[in-house]
Tab-separated table of C-alpha atoms in Angstrom:
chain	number	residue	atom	x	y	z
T	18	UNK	CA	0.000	0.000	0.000
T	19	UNK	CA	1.220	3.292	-0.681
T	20	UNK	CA	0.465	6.806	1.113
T	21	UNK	CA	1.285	10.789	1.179
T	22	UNK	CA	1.909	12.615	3.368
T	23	UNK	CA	1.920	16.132	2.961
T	24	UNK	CA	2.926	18.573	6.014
T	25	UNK	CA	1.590	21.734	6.156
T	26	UNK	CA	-2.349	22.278	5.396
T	27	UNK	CA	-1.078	26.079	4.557
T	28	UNK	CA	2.228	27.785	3.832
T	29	UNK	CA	2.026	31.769	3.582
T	30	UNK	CA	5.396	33.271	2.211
T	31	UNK	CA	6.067	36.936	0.879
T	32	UNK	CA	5.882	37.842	-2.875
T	33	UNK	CA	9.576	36.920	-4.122
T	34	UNK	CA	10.180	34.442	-1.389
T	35	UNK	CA	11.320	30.873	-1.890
T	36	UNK	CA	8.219	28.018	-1.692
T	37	UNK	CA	8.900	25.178	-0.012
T	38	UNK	CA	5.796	22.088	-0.097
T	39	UNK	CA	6.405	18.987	1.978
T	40	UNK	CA	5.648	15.927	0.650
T	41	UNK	CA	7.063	12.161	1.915
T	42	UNK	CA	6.001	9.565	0.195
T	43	UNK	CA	5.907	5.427	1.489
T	44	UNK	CA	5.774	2.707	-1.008
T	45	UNK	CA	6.910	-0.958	-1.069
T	46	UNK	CA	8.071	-0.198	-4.854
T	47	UNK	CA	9.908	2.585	-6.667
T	48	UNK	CA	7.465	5.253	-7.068
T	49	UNK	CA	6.297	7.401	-9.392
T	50	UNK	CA	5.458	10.826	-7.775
T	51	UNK	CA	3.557	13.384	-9.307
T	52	UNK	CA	3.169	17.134	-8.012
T	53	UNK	CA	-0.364	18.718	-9.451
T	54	UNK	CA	-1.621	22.075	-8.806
T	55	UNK	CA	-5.413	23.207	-8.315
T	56	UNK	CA	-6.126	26.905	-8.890
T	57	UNK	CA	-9.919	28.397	-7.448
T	58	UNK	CA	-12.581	26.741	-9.061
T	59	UNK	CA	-10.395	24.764	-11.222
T	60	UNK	CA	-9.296	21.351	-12.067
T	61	UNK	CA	-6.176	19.962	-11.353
T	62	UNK	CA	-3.218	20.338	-13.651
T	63	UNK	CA	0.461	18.270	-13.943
T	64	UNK	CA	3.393	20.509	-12.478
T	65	UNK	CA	5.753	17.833	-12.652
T	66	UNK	CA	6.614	13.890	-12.567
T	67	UNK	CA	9.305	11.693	-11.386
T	68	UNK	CA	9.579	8.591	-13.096
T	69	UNK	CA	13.392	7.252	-13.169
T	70	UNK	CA	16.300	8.850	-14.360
T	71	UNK	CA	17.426	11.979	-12.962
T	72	UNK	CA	16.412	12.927	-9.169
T	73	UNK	CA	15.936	16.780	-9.918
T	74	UNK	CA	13.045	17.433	-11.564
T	75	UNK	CA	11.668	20.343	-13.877
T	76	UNK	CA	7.837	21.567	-13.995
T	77	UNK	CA	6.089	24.517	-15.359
T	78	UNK	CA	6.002	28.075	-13.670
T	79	UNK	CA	9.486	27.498	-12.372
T	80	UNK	CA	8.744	24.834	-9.940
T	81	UNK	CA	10.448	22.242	-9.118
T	82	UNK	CA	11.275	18.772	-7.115
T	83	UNK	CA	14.118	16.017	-5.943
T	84	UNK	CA	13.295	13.341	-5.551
T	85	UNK	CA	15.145	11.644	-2.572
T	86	UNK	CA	14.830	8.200	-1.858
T	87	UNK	CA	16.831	7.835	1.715
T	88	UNK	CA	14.340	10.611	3.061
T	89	UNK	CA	11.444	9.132	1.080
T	90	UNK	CA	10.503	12.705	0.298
T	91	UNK	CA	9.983	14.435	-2.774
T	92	UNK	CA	9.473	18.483	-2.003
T	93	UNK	CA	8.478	21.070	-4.266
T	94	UNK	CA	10.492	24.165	-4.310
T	95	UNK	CA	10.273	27.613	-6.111
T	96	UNK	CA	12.715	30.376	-5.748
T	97	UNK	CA	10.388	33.306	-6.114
T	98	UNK	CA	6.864	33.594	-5.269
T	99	UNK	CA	4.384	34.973	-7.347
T	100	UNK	CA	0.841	36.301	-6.360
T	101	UNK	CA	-0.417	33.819	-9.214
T	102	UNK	CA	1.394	30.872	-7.857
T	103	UNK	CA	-1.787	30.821	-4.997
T	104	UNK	CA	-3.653	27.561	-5.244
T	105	UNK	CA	-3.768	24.417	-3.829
T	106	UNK	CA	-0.804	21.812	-3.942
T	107	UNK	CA	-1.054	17.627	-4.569
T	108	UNK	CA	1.277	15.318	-4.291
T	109	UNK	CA	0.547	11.862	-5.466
T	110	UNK	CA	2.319	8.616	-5.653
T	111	UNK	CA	1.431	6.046	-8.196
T	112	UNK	CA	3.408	2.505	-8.253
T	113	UNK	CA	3.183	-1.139	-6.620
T	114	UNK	CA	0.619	-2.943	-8.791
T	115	UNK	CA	-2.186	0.196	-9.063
T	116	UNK	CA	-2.283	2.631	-11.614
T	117	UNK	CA	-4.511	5.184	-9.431
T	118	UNK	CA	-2.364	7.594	-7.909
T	119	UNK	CA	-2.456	7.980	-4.142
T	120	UNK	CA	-2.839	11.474	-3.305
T	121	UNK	CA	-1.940	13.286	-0.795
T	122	UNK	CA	-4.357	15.579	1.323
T	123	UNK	CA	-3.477	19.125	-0.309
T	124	UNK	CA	-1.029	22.003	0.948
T	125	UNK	CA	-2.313	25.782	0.128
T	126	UNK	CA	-0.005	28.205	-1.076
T	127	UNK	CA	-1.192	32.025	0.394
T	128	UNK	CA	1.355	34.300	-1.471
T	129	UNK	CA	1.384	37.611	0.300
T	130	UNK	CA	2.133	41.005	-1.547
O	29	UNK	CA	-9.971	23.834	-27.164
O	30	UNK	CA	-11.116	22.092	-23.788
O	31	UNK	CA	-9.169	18.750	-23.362
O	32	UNK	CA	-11.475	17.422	-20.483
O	33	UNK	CA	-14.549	19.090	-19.931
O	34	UNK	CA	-17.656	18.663	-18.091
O	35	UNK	CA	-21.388	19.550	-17.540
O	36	UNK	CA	-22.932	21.279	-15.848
O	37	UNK	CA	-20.280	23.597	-13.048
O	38	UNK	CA	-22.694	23.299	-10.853
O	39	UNK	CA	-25.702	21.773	-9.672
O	40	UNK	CA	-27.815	22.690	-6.823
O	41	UNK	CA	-30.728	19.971	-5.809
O	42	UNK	CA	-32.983	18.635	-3.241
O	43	UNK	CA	-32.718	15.684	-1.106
O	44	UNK	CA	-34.058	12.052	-2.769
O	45	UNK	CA	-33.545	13.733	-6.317
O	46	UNK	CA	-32.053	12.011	-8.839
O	47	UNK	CA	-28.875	13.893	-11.139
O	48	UNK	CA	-26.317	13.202	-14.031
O	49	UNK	CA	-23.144	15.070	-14.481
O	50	UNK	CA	-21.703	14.134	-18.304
O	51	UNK	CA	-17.668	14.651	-19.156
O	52	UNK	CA	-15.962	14.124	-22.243
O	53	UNK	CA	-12.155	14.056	-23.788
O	54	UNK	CA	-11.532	14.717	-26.815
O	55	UNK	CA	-7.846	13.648	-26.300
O	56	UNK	CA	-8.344	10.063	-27.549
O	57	UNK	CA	-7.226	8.578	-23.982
O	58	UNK	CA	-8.090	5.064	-23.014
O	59	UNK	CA	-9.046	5.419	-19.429
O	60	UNK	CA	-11.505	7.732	-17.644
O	61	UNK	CA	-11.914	8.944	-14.212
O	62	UNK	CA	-14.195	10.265	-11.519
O	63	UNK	CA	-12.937	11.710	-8.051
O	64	UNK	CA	-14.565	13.138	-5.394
O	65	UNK	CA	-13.132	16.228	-4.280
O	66	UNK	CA	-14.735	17.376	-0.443
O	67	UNK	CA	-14.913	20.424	1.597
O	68	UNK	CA	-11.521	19.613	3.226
O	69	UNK	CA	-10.581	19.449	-0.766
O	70	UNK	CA	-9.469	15.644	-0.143
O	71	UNK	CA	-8.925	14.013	-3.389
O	72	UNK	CA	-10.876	10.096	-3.488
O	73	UNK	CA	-11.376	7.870	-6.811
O	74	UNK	CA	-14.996	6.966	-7.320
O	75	UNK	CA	-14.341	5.148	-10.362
O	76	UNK	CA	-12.062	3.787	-13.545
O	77	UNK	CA	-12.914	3.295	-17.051
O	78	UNK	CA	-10.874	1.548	-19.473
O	79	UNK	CA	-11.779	1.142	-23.219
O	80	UNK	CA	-15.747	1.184	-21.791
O	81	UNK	CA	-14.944	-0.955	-19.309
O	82	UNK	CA	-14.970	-0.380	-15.920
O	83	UNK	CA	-12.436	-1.218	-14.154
O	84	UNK	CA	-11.921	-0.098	-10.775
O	85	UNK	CA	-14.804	1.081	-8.182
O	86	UNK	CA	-13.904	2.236	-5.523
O	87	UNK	CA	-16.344	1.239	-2.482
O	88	UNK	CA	-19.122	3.204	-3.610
O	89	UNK	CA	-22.737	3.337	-2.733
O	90	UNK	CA	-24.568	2.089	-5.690
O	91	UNK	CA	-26.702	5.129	-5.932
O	92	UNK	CA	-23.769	6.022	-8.049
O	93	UNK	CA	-23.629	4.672	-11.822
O	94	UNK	CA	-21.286	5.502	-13.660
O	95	UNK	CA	-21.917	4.643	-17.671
O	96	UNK	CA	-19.116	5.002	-21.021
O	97	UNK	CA	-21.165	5.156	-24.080
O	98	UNK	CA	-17.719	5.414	-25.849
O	99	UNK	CA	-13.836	5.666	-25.027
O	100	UNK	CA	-14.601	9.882	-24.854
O	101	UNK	CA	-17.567	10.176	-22.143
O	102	UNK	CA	-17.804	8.705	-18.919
O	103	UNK	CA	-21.152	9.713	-17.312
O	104	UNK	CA	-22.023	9.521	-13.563
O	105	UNK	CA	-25.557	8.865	-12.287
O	106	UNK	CA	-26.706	9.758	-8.767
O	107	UNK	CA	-29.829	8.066	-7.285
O	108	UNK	CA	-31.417	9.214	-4.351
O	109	UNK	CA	-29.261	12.465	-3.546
O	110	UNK	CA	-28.069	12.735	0.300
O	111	UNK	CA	-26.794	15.821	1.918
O	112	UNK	CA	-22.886	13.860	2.181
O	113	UNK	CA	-23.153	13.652	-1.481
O	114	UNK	CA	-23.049	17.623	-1.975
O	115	UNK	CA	-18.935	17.741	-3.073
O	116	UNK	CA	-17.297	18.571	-6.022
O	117	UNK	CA	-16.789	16.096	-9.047
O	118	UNK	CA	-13.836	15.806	-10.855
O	119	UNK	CA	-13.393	13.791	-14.070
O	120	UNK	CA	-10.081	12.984	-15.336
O	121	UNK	CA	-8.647	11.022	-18.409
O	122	UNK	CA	-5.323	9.178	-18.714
O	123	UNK	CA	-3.517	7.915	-21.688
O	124	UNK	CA	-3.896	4.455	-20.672
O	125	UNK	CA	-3.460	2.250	-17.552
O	126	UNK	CA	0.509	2.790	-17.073
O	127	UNK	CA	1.677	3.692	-13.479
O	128	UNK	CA	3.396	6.686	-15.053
O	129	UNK	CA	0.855	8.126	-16.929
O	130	UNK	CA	-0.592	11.957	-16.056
O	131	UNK	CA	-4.072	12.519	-15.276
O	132	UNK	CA	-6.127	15.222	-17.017
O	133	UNK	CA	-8.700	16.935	-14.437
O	134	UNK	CA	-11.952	18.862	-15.836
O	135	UNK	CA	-13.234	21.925	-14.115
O	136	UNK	CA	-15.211	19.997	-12.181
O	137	UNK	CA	-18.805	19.832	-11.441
O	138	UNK	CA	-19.874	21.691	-7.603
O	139	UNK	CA	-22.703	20.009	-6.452
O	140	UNK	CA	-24.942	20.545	-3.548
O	141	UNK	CA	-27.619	19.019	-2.373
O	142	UNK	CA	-30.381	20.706	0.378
């Protein structure tokens, strides 16, 4: 079985900050971790994936995530904060005989000015 | 162009009513999806569709009937509304059944029921 965990419900930071989201994963296979984003009133859409290959990974809007398997974790980071980078934050873990991601519980991003 | 879209946004009904909420891709994937999103915007699969066929379901009252007329729309039925049902619905497609594959999330469907 696998699971998220995401610490962290909310995160504020400052306009121009760096973002840091949580997210440790636990699964009895190599994983494939996912990081979507939810915007108000919107569905979600893919940031980034880890598959195999390399650890550091590249999404849209400048995010991105390592992928580190002694720590189980794979955070999202962002060196500057923008007001439009508010929404909601998934991370999700897919692997281990079940192609239905397990996701984990949502962090929101509050971007202050 | 909308890859995943669904109908209607919202929906607003009365207890013991009966309500469908239609999606459709139009990006030729294999597999369909429907989550329930609630108020604590938890993510949980209600179903999986591949090829028409379901697939996966996911401990869910049979009030809820989900129905692929083809590989592009996967249609959920609701019998019998109860307040706990009032959420929002999320479809999602996938390319196919691989553990690596991204989802694609409509706007969802809000739905409340009084």
């Amino acid at each position: 079985a696998q699971s998220v965990t995401q610490l962290g419900s909310h995160v504020s930071v400052s306009e121009g900050a760096l973002v840091l989201l949580r997210c440790n994963y636990s699964s009895s296979v190599p994983p494939y971790l996912f990081w979507y984003v939810q915007y108000p009133n919107q569905g979600l859409q893919l940031l980034l994936k880890y598959t195999t290959g390399a650890t550091l990974v590249k999404g849209i809007n400048g995010f991105e995530a390592e992928f580190k398997k002694s720590e189980t974790s794979f955070h999202l980071t962002k060196p500057s904060a923008h007001m439009s980078d508010a929404a909601e934050y998934f991370c999700a873990v897919s692997g281990g005989g079940s192609y239905i991601p397990t996701f984990g519980r949502g962090t929101s991003l509050i971007v202050h000015p | 162009d909308t890859a995943v879209s669904q109908t209607p946004k919202y929906l607003v009904t009365q207890m013991g009513n009966d309500k469908s909420i239609k999606c459709e891709q139009n990006l030729g994937h294999d597999t369909m999806y429907w989550y329930k999103q609630d108020s604590k915007k938890f993510l949980k699969i209600m179903f999986s569709y591949n090829n028409k066929e379901l697939i996966i379901n996911e401990t869910v009252p049979n009030r809820f009937s989900p129905k692929s007329p083809d590989k592009a729309h996967l249609n959920l039925h609701i019998n019998s509304l109860e307040l706990g049902d009032s959420a929002v619905y999320f479809c999602a497609s996938s390319q196919g059944t691989g553990i690596n594959n991204e989802q694609f999330f409509g706007p969802g469907t809000r739905l409340t029921v009084l």
